[in-house]
Amino acid sequence: MQATRHRGRGELTHDAAHGGKGGLVMAMVMEQQMFSIGEVSRMLDVESHTLRYWEKEFKDFIKPRRVSRKNRVYTEADIAVLRKIKELLTVELFTIAGARRQMYLRTASGF
């Protein structure tokens, strides 16, 4: 399984930080592994359209980033939430509304 890698960057120039002129640039680069909807679909054994539906129904919990207008990418944290949603729906047999309530309760209590 190949993951798509995306980087987030936060840069602070010495000039901007100190109001001076010079060439010192301090850069902090955070690297986080991101996964396409197809990759997540295969990982969770759930159809892509189901993931899109869950994204709508659980919008307070799942917020994939968009790398283009059409393409979503999911973090490992998003995938953990999706696993929990799948468990609530398929193992614990909650309805969508019931699973959403459980997610709110678990989030409020620290999961």
CSV table of N, CA and C in Angstrom, one decimal:
chain,number,residue,atom,x,y,z
A,1,MET,N,0.8,-1.2,0.0
A,1,MET,CA,0.0,0.0,0.0
A,1,MET,C,0.9,1.2,0.0
A,2,GLN,N,0.7,2.1,-1.0
A,2,GLN,CA,1.5,3.3,-1.1
A,2,GLN,C,0.8,4.5,-0.6
A,3,ALA,N,1.4,5.2,0.3
A,3,ALA,CA,0.7,6.4,0.8
A,3,ALA,C,1.2,7.7,0.1
A,4,THR,N,0.3,8.6,-0.1
A,4,THR,CA,0.7,9.9,-0.7
A,4,THR,C,1.3,10.7,0.4
A,5,ARG,N,2.4,11.3,0.1
A,5,ARG,CA,3.0,12.2,1.2
A,5,ARG,C,2.8,13.6,0.8
A,6,HIS,N,2.4,14.4,1.8
A,6,HIS,CA,2.2,15.8,1.7
A,6,HIS,C,2.9,16.5,2.8
A,7,ARG,N,3.4,17.7,2.6
A,7,ARG,CA,4.2,18.4,3.7
A,7,ARG,C,3.4,19.7,4.0
A,8,GLY,N,3.4,20.0,5.2
A,8,GLY,CA,2.9,21.3,5.7
A,8,GLY,C,4.1,22.1,6.1
A,9,ARG,N,4.2,23.4,5.8
A,9,ARG,CA,5.4,24.2,6.1
A,9,ARG,C,5.0,25.4,6.9
A,10,GLY,N,5.8,25.7,7.9
A,10,GLY,CA,5.7,27.0,8.6
A,10,GLY,C,7.1,27.6,8.5
A,11,GLU,N,7.2,28.8,8.0
A,11,GLU,CA,8.5,29.4,7.9
A,11,GLU,C,8.6,30.7,8.6
A,12,LEU,N,9.7,31.0,9.3
A,12,LEU,CA,9.9,32.2,10.0
A,12,LEU,C,11.2,32.7,9.5
A,13,THR,N,11.3,33.9,8.9
A,13,THR,CA,12.6,34.4,8.5
A,13,THR,C,13.1,35.2,9.6
A,14,HIS,N,14.4,35.3,9.7
A,14,HIS,CA,15.1,36.1,10.7
A,14,HIS,C,14.7,37.5,10.6
A,15,ASP,N,14.6,38.0,9.3
A,15,ASP,CA,14.3,39.4,9.0
A,15,ASP,C,12.9,39.7,9.6
A,16,ALA,N,12.0,38.8,9.3
A,16,ALA,CA,10.6,39.1,9.7
A,16,ALA,C,10.5,39.0,11.3
A,17,ALA,N,11.2,38.1,11.9
A,17,ALA,CA,11.2,38.0,13.3
A,17,ALA,C,11.9,39.1,14.1
A,18,HIS,N,12.9,39.7,13.4
A,18,HIS,CA,13.7,40.6,14.1
A,18,HIS,C,13.7,42.0,13.5
A,19,GLY,N,13.0,42.2,12.4
A,19,GLY,CA,12.9,43.4,11.7
A,19,GLY,C,14.2,43.9,11.0
A,20,GLY,N,15.1,43.0,10.8
A,20,GLY,CA,16.4,43.3,10.3
A,20,GLY,C,16.5,42.8,8.8
A,21,LYS,N,17.7,43.1,8.3
A,21,LYS,CA,18.0,42.6,6.9
A,21,LYS,C,19.1,41.5,7.1
A,22,GLY,N,18.9,40.5,6.4
A,22,GLY,CA,19.9,39.4,6.4
A,22,GLY,C,19.3,38.1,5.8
A,23,GLY,N,20.1,37.1,5.8
A,23,GLY,CA,19.7,35.9,5.0
A,23,GLY,C,19.3,34.7,5.9
A,24,LEU,N,19.3,34.8,7.2
A,24,LEU,CA,19.0,33.7,8.0
A,24,LEU,C,17.5,33.3,7.9
A,25,VAL,N,17.2,32.1,7.5
A,25,VAL,CA,15.9,31.6,7.4
A,25,VAL,C,15.8,30.4,8.3
A,26,MET,N,14.8,30.4,9.2
A,26,MET,CA,14.6,29.2,10.0
A,26,MET,C,13.3,28.6,9.5
A,27,ALA,N,13.3,27.4,9.1
A,27,ALA,CA,12.1,26.7,8.6
A,27,ALA,C,11.8,25.5,9.4
A,28,MET,N,10.6,25.4,9.7
A,28,MET,CA,10.1,24.2,10.4
A,28,MET,C,9.2,23.4,9.4
A,29,VAL,N,9.6,22.2,9.2
A,29,VAL,CA,8.8,21.4,8.3
A,29,VAL,C,8.2,20.2,9.0
A,30,MET,N,6.9,20.1,8.9
A,30,MET,CA,6.2,19.0,9.5
A,30,MET,C,5.8,18.1,8.4
A,31,GLU,N,6.1,16.8,8.6
A,31,GLU,CA,5.7,15.9,7.6
A,31,GLU,C,4.7,14.9,8.1
A,32,GLN,N,3.6,14.8,7.4
A,32,GLN,CA,2.5,13.9,7.9
A,32,GLN,C,2.1,13.0,6.7
A,33,GLN,N,1.9,11.8,7.0
A,33,GLN,CA,1.5,10.9,6.0
A,33,GLN,C,0.0,11.1,5.7
A,34,MET,N,-0.3,11.2,4.4
A,34,MET,CA,-1.7,11.4,4.0
A,34,MET,C,-2.1,10.3,3.0
A,35,PHE,N,-3.4,9.9,3.0
A,35,PHE,CA,-3.9,8.8,2.3
A,35,PHE,C,-5.0,9.2,1.4
A,36,SER,N,-5.1,8.8,0.2
A,36,SER,CA,-6.2,9.1,-0.7
A,36,SER,C,-7.4,8.3,-0.3
A,37,ILE,N,-8.6,8.7,-0.8
A,37,ILE,CA,-9.8,8.0,-0.5
A,37,ILE,C,-9.8,6.6,-0.9
A,38,GLY,N,-9.2,6.3,-2.0
A,38,GLY,CA,-9.0,4.9,-2.5
A,38,GLY,C,-8.2,4.1,-1.5
A,39,GLU,N,-7.1,4.6,-1.0
A,39,GLU,CA,-6.3,3.9,-0.1
A,39,GLU,C,-7.0,3.6,1.2
A,40,VAL,N,-7.7,4.6,1.7
A,40,VAL,CA,-8.5,4.5,2.9
A,40,VAL,C,-9.6,3.4,2.7
A,41,SER,N,-10.2,3.5,1.6
A,41,SER,CA,-11.3,2.5,1.2
A,41,SER,C,-10.7,1.1,1.3
A,42,ARG,N,-9.6,0.9,0.8
A,42,ARG,CA,-9.0,-0.5,0.8
A,42,ARG,C,-8.5,-0.8,2.3
A,43,MET,N,-8.0,0.1,3.0
A,43,MET,CA,-7.6,-0.1,4.4
A,43,MET,C,-8.7,-0.6,5.3
A,44,LEU,N,-9.9,0.1,5.1
A,44,LEU,CA,-11.0,-0.2,6.0
A,44,LEU,C,-12.0,-1.2,5.4
A,45,ASP,N,-11.8,-1.6,4.1
A,45,ASP,CA,-12.7,-2.5,3.4
A,45,ASP,C,-14.1,-1.8,3.4
A,46,VAL,N,-14.1,-0.6,3.0
A,46,VAL,CA,-15.4,0.2,2.8
A,46,VAL,C,-15.3,0.9,1.5
A,47,GLU,N,-16.5,1.0,0.8
A,47,GLU,CA,-16.5,1.6,-0.5
A,47,GLU,C,-16.2,3.1,-0.3
A,48,SER,N,-15.7,3.7,-1.4
A,48,SER,CA,-15.4,5.2,-1.4
A,48,SER,C,-16.7,6.0,-1.1
A,49,HIS,N,-17.8,5.6,-1.8
A,49,HIS,CA,-19.0,6.4,-1.6
A,49,HIS,C,-19.5,6.3,-0.1
A,50,THR,N,-19.2,5.2,0.6
A,50,THR,CA,-19.5,5.1,2.0
A,50,THR,C,-18.7,6.1,2.8
A,51,LEU,N,-17.4,6.2,2.5
A,51,LEU,CA,-16.6,7.2,3.2
A,51,LEU,C,-17.0,8.6,3.0
A,52,ARG,N,-17.5,8.9,1.7
A,52,ARG,CA,-18.0,10.3,1.4
A,52,ARG,C,-19.3,10.5,2.2
A,53,TYR,N,-20.1,9.5,2.3
A,53,TYR,CA,-21.4,9.6,3.1
A,53,TYR,C,-21.1,9.8,4.6
A,54,TRP,N,-20.1,9.1,5.1
A,54,TRP,CA,-19.7,9.2,6.5
A,54,TRP,C,-19.2,10.6,6.8
A,55,GLU,N,-18.4,11.1,5.8
A,55,GLU,CA,-17.9,12.5,5.9
A,55,GLU,C,-19.0,13.5,6.1
A,56,LYS,N,-20.1,13.3,5.4
A,56,LYS,CA,-21.2,14.2,5.5
A,56,LYS,C,-21.9,14.0,6.9
A,57,GLU,N,-22.2,12.8,7.2
A,57,GLU,CA,-22.9,12.5,8.5
A,57,GLU,C,-22.1,12.7,9.7
A,58,PHE,N,-20.8,12.7,9.7
A,58,PHE,CA,-20.0,12.8,10.8
A,58,PHE,C,-19.0,14.0,10.6
A,59,LYS,N,-19.6,15.1,10.1
A,59,LYS,CA,-18.7,16.2,9.7
A,59,LYS,C,-18.0,16.9,10.8
A,60,ASP,N,-18.5,16.7,12.0
A,60,ASP,CA,-17.8,17.3,13.2
A,60,ASP,C,-16.6,16.5,13.6
A,61,PHE,N,-16.4,15.3,13.0
A,61,PHE,CA,-15.4,14.4,13.4
A,61,PHE,C,-14.4,14.1,12.3
A,62,ILE,N,-14.8,14.1,11.1
A,62,ILE,CA,-14.0,13.8,9.9
A,62,ILE,C,-13.8,15.0,9.1
A,63,LYS,N,-12.6,15.5,8.9
A,63,LYS,CA,-12.4,16.7,8.0
A,63,LYS,C,-11.2,16.4,7.2
A,64,PRO,N,-11.3,15.6,6.1
A,64,PRO,CA,-10.2,15.4,5.2
A,64,PRO,C,-9.8,16.7,4.5
A,65,ARG,N,-8.5,16.8,4.3
A,65,ARG,CA,-8.0,17.9,3.5
A,65,ARG,C,-8.3,17.7,2.1
A,66,ARG,N,-8.3,18.8,1.3
A,66,ARG,CA,-8.5,18.7,-0.1
A,66,ARG,C,-7.1,19.1,-0.8
A,67,VAL,N,-6.6,18.3,-1.7
A,67,VAL,CA,-5.4,18.7,-2.4
A,67,VAL,C,-5.7,19.3,-3.7
A,68,SER,N,-6.9,19.1,-4.1
A,68,SER,CA,-7.5,19.8,-5.3
A,68,SER,C,-9.0,19.9,-5.0
A,69,ARG,N,-9.7,20.5,-5.9
A,69,ARG,CA,-11.1,20.6,-5.7
A,69,ARG,C,-11.8,19.3,-5.5
A,70,LYS,N,-11.4,18.3,-6.1
A,70,LYS,CA,-12.0,17.0,-6.1
A,70,LYS,C,-11.4,16.0,-5.2
A,71,ASN,N,-10.1,16.1,-4.9
A,71,ASN,CA,-9.4,15.0,-4.2
A,71,ASN,C,-9.2,15.2,-2.7
A,72,ARG,N,-9.7,14.3,-1.9
A,72,ARG,CA,-9.5,14.3,-0.5
A,72,ARG,C,-8.3,13.5,-0.1
A,73,VAL,N,-7.7,14.0,1.0
A,73,VAL,CA,-6.6,13.2,1.6
A,73,VAL,C,-6.9,13.1,3.1
A,74,TYR,N,-6.6,11.9,3.7
A,74,TYR,CA,-6.9,11.6,5.1
A,74,TYR,C,-5.7,11.4,5.9
A,75,THR,N,-5.7,12.0,7.1
A,75,THR,CA,-4.5,11.7,8.0
A,75,THR,C,-4.8,10.4,8.7
A,76,GLU,N,-3.7,10.0,9.5
A,76,GLU,CA,-3.9,8.8,10.3
A,76,GLU,C,-4.9,9.0,11.4
A,77,ALA,N,-5.1,10.3,11.9
A,77,ALA,CA,-6.1,10.6,12.9
A,77,ALA,C,-7.5,10.4,12.2
A,78,ASP,N,-7.7,10.9,11.0
A,78,ASP,CA,-8.9,10.7,10.3
A,78,ASP,C,-9.3,9.3,10.2
A,79,ILE,N,-8.3,8.4,9.8
A,79,ILE,CA,-8.5,7.0,9.6
A,79,ILE,C,-8.9,6.4,11.0
A,80,ALA,N,-8.3,6.8,12.1
A,80,ALA,CA,-8.7,6.2,13.4
A,80,ALA,C,-10.2,6.5,13.7
A,81,VAL,N,-10.6,7.7,13.4
A,81,VAL,CA,-12.0,8.1,13.6
A,81,VAL,C,-12.9,7.3,12.7
A,82,LEU,N,-12.5,7.1,11.4
A,82,LEU,CA,-13.3,6.3,10.5
A,82,LEU,C,-13.4,4.8,11.0
A,83,ARG,N,-12.3,4.3,11.5
A,83,ARG,CA,-12.3,2.9,12.1
A,83,ARG,C,-13.4,2.9,13.2
A,84,LYS,N,-13.4,3.9,14.1
A,84,LYS,CA,-14.3,3.9,15.2
A,84,LYS,C,-15.8,4.0,14.7
A,85,ILE,N,-16.0,4.8,13.7
A,85,ILE,CA,-17.3,4.9,13.1
A,85,ILE,C,-17.8,3.6,12.5
A,86,LYS,N,-16.8,2.9,11.8
A,86,LYS,CA,-17.2,1.6,11.2
A,86,LYS,C,-17.5,0.6,12.3
A,87,GLU,N,-16.7,0.6,13.4
A,87,GLU,CA,-17.0,-0.3,14.5
A,87,GLU,C,-18.4,0.0,15.1
A,88,LEU,N,-18.7,1.3,15.3
A,88,LEU,CA,-20.0,1.6,15.9
A,88,LEU,C,-21.2,1.1,15.0
A,89,LEU,N,-21.0,1.3,13.7
A,89,LEU,CA,-22.1,0.9,12.8
A,89,LEU,C,-22.1,-0.6,12.5
A,90,THR,N,-21.0,-1.3,12.4
A,90,THR,CA,-21.0,-2.7,11.9
A,90,THR,C,-20.9,-3.7,13.1
A,91,VAL,N,-20.2,-3.3,14.1
A,91,VAL,CA,-20.0,-4.3,15.2
A,91,VAL,C,-21.1,-4.0,16.4
A,92,GLU,N,-21.1,-2.7,16.8
A,92,GLU,CA,-22.1,-2.4,17.8
A,92,GLU,C,-23.5,-2.1,17.3
A,93,LEU,N,-23.6,-2.1,16.0
A,93,LEU,CA,-24.9,-2.0,15.3
A,93,LEU,C,-25.7,-0.7,15.7
A,94,PHE,N,-25.1,0.4,15.8
A,94,PHE,CA,-25.7,1.7,16.0
A,94,PHE,C,-26.3,2.1,14.7
A,95,THR,N,-27.3,2.9,14.7
A,95,THR,CA,-27.8,3.7,13.5
A,95,THR,C,-26.8,4.8,13.3
A,96,ILE,N,-26.9,5.5,12.2
A,96,ILE,CA,-26.1,6.7,12.0
A,96,ILE,C,-26.3,7.7,13.1
A,97,ALA,N,-27.5,8.0,13.5
A,97,ALA,CA,-27.8,8.9,14.5
A,97,ALA,C,-27.2,8.5,15.9
A,98,GLY,N,-27.4,7.2,16.1
A,98,GLY,CA,-26.8,6.6,17.4
A,98,GLY,C,-25.3,6.7,17.4
A,99,ALA,N,-24.7,6.3,16.3
A,99,ALA,CA,-23.2,6.4,16.2
A,99,ALA,C,-22.7,7.8,16.4
A,100,ARG,N,-23.5,8.8,15.8
A,100,ARG,CA,-23.1,10.2,15.9
A,100,ARG,C,-23.2,10.6,17.4
A,101,ARG,N,-24.2,10.2,18.1
A,101,ARG,CA,-24.3,10.5,19.5
A,101,ARG,C,-23.2,9.9,20.3
A,102,GLN,N,-22.8,8.6,20.0
A,102,GLN,CA,-21.7,8.0,20.7
A,102,GLN,C,-20.4,8.7,20.4
A,103,MET,N,-20.2,9.2,19.2
A,103,MET,CA,-19.0,9.9,18.9
A,103,MET,C,-18.9,11.2,19.7
A,104,TYR,N,-20.1,11.9,19.9
A,104,TYR,CA,-20.1,13.1,20.7
A,104,TYR,C,-19.8,12.8,22.1
A,105,LEU,N,-20.4,11.7,22.7
A,105,LEU,CA,-20.2,11.3,24.1
A,105,LEU,C,-18.7,10.9,24.3
A,106,ARG,N,-18.2,10.2,23.4
A,106,ARG,CA,-16.8,9.7,23.5
A,106,ARG,C,-15.8,10.9,23.4
A,107,THR,N,-16.1,11.8,22.5
A,107,THR,CA,-15.2,13.0,22.3
A,107,THR,C,-15.3,13.8,23.6
A,108,ALA,N,-16.5,14.0,24.1
A,108,ALA,CA,-16.6,14.8,25.4
A,108,ALA,C,-15.9,14.2,26.5
A,109,SER,N,-15.8,12.8,26.6
A,109,SER,CA,-15.2,12.2,27.7
A,109,SER,C,-13.7,11.8,27.4
A,110,GLY,N,-13.2,12.3,26.3
A,110,GLY,CA,-11.8,12.1,25.9
A,110,GLY,C,-11.5,10.8,25.1
A,111,PHE,N,-12.6,10.2,24.6
A,111,PHE,CA,-12.5,9.0,23.7
A,111,PHE,C,-12.0,7.9,24.5
